[in-house]
C-alpha positions as a printed NumPy array, in Angstrom:
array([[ 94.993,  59.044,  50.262],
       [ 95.089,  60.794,  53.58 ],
       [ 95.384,  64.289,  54.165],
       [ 96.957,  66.128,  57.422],
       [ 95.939,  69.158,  57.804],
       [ 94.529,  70.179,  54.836],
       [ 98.332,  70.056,  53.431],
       [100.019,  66.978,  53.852],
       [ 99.45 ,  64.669,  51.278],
       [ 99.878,  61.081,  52.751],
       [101.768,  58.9  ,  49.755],
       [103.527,  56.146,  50.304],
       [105.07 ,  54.532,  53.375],
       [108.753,  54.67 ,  53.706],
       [109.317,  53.518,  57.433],
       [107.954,  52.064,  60.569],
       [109.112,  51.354,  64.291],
       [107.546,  50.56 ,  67.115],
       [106.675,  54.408,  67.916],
       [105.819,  56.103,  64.496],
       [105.486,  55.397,  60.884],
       [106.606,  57.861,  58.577],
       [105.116,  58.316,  55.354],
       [106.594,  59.962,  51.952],
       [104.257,  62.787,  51.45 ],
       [103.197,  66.076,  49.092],
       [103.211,  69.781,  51.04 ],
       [100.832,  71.093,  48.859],
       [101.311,  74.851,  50.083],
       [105.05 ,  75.144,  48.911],
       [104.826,  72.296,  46.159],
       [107.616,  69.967,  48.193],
       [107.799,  66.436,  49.288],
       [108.162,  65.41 ,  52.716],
       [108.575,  63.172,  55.447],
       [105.766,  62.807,  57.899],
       [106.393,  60.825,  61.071],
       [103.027,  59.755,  61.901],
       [103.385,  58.791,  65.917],
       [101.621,  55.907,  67.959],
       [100.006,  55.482,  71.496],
       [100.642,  59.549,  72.525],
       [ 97.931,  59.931,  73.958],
       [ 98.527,  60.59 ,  77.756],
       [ 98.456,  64.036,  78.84 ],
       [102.401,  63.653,  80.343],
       [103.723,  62.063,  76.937],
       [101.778,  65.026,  75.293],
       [102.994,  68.205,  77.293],
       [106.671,  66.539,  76.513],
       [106.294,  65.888,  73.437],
       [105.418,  69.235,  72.34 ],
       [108.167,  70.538,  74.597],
       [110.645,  68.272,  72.807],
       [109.305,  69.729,  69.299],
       [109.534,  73.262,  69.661],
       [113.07 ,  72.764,  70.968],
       [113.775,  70.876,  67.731],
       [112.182,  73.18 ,  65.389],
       [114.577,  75.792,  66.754],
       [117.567,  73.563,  66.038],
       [119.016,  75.035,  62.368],
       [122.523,  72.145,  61.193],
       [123.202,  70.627,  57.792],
       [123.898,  67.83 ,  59.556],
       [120.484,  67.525,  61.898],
       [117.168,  66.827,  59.633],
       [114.972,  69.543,  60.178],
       [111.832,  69.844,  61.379],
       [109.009,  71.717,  59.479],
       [106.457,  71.701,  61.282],
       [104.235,  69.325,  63.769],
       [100.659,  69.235,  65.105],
       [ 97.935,  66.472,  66.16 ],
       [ 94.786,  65.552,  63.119],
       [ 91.485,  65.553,  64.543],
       [ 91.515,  61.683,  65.228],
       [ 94.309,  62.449,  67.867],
       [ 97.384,  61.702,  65.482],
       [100.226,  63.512,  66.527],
       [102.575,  63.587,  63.586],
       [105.988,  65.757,  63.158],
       [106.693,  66.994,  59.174],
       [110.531,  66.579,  58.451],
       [112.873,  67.056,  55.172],
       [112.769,  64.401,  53.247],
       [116.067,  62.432,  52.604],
       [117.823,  60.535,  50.052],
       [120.619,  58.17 ,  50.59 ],
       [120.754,  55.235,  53.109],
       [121.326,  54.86 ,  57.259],
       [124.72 ,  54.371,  58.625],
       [123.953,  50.347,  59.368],
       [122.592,  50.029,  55.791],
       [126.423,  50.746,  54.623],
       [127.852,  49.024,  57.51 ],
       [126.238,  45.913,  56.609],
       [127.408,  45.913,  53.098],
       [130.418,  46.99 ,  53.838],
       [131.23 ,  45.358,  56.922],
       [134.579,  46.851,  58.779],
       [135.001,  51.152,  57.865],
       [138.756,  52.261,  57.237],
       [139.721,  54.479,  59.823],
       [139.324,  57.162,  56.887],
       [135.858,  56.318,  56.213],
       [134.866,  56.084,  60.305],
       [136.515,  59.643,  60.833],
       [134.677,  61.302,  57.82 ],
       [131.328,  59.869,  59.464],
       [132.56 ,  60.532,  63.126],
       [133.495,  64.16 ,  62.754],
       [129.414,  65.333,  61.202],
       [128.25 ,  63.215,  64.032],
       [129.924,  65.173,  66.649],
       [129.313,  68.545,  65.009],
       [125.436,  68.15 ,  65.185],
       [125.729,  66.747,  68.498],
       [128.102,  69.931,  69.5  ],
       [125.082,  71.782,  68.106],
       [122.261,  69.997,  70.27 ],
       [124.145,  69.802,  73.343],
       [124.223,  73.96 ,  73.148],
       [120.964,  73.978,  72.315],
       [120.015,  71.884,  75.967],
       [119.281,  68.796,  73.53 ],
       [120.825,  65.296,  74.495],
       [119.752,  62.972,  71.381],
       [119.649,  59.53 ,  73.54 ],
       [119.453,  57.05 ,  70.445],
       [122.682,  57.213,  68.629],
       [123.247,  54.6  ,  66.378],
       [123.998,  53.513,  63.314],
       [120.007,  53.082,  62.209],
       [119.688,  57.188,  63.056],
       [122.817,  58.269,  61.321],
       [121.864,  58.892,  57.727],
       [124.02 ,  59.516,  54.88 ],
       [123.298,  61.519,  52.388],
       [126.126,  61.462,  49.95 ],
       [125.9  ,  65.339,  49.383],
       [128.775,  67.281,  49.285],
       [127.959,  70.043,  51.472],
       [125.679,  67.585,  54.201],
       [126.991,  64.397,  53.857],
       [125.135,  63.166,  56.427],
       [121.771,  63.475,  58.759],
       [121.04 ,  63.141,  62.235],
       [118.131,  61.716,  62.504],
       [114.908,  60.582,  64.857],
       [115.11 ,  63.046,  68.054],
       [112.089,  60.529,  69.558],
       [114.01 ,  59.887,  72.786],
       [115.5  ,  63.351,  73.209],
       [115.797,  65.371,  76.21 ],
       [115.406,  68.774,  77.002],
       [117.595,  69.946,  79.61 ],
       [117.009,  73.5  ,  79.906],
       [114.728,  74.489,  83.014],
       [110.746,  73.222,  82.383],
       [108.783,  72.335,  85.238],
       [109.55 ,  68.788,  86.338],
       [105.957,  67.2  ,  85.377],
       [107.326,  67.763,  81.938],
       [110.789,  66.635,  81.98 ],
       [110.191,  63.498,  84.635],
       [111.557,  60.451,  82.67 ],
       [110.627,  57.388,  84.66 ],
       [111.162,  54.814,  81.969],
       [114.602,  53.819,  80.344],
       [113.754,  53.404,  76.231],
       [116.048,  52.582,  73.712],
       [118.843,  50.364,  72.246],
       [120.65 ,  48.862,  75.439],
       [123.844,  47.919,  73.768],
       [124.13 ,  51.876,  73.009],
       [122.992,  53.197,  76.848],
       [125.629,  54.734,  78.462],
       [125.7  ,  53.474,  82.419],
       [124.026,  55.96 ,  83.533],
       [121.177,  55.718,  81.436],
       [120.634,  52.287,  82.443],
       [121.264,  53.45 ,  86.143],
       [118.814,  55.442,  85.922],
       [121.09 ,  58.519,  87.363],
       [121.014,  61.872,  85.724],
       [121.608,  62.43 ,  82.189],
       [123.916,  64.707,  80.514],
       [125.25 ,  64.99 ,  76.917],
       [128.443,  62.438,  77.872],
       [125.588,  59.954,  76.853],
       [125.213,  60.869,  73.808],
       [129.604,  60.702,  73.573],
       [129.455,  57.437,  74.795],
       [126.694,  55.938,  72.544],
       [128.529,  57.766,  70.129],
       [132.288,  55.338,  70.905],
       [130.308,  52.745,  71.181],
       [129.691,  53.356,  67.644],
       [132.489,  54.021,  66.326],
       [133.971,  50.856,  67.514],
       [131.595,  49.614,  65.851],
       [132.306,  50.606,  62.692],
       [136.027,  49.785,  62.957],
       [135.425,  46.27 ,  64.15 ],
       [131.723,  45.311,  62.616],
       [131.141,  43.994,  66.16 ],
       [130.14 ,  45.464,  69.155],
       [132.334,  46.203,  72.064],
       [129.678,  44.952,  75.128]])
């Protein structure tokens, strides 16, 4: 069984992507579980100096309906890993594909969370860049029914020096990128609105609208 840190007790694997796997794990200092997204390939100095950049924005971020980061650091084989809350419950496509088409009831009480926690990120100078329905997670709690969830593409916009922020690759889910993601023209949070109708069409159709 690994151990990050001399905390993180590495248990079980509960996900995996092309960027990170993220592992079910015991905090032995406050006697919790957690997640632990354990990422791949960072190893350039660029992806590094963003990445951290990225994290301490999202540490600051405090919204029942964003999943919080704990903490984040790098093991001394290079790993960079993130600590998170652990959930319970199921992602947004996970219900979609058992339940196929949402009543406009059911797509409103998802919809309205969603925007919340992005109204939250957006004032924080955080554009999420990835929503979908595999990052929307539902929780089934009264008070946080659901999560927002994997910040990996994020972007900061508040003022960092540009050999941080420079984002000269287009990553993600192309049938979610607004146009001027794909354009390549500056970003702002009306991506994350778009990706967000895109969505939501989604959900009252069970088909995509592009």
């Amino acid at each position: 069984m690994q151990i990050l840190a001399n905390r993180y007790h590495l248990e079980e694997t509960i996900g995996e992507g092309a960027v990170a796997t993220v592992y079910r794990a015991l905090d032995n200092v406050v006697e919790r579980y957690v997640a632990v997204k354990v990422l791949k390939d960072v190893y350039d100095e660029m992806d590094v100096a963003r990445l951290w950049v990225e994290l301490r924005s999202l540490q600051r971020l405090r919204h029942p309906f964003i999943v919080r980061t704990l903490d984040f650091g790098r093991s001394p084989k290079g790993l960079h890993y993130i600590i998170m809350e652990l959930l319970s419950g199921q992602t947004l496509r996970s219900r979609m594909e058992a339940e196929g088409r949402l009543t406009a009831d059911a797509t409103l009480r998802v919809l309205q969370p969603v925007f919340e926690a992005l109204d939250a990120c957006h004032f924080s100078g955080i554009i999420h860049r990835d929503i979908k329905p595999e990052n929307v997670f539902l929780t089934g709690s009264a008070g946080a029914p659901l999560k927002l969830i994997d910040f990996g593409m994020a972007k900061i916009l508040h003022d960092l020096s540009p050999a941080v922020t420079t984002d000269p690759f287009t990553f993600g889910t192309p049938e979610y990128m607004a146009p001027e993601r794909i354009r390549g023209d500056r970003q702002t949070p009306a991506t994350d609105i778009y990706a967000t109708g895109v969505m939501a069409f989604e959900m009252l159709t069970a088909t995509r609208p592009f």
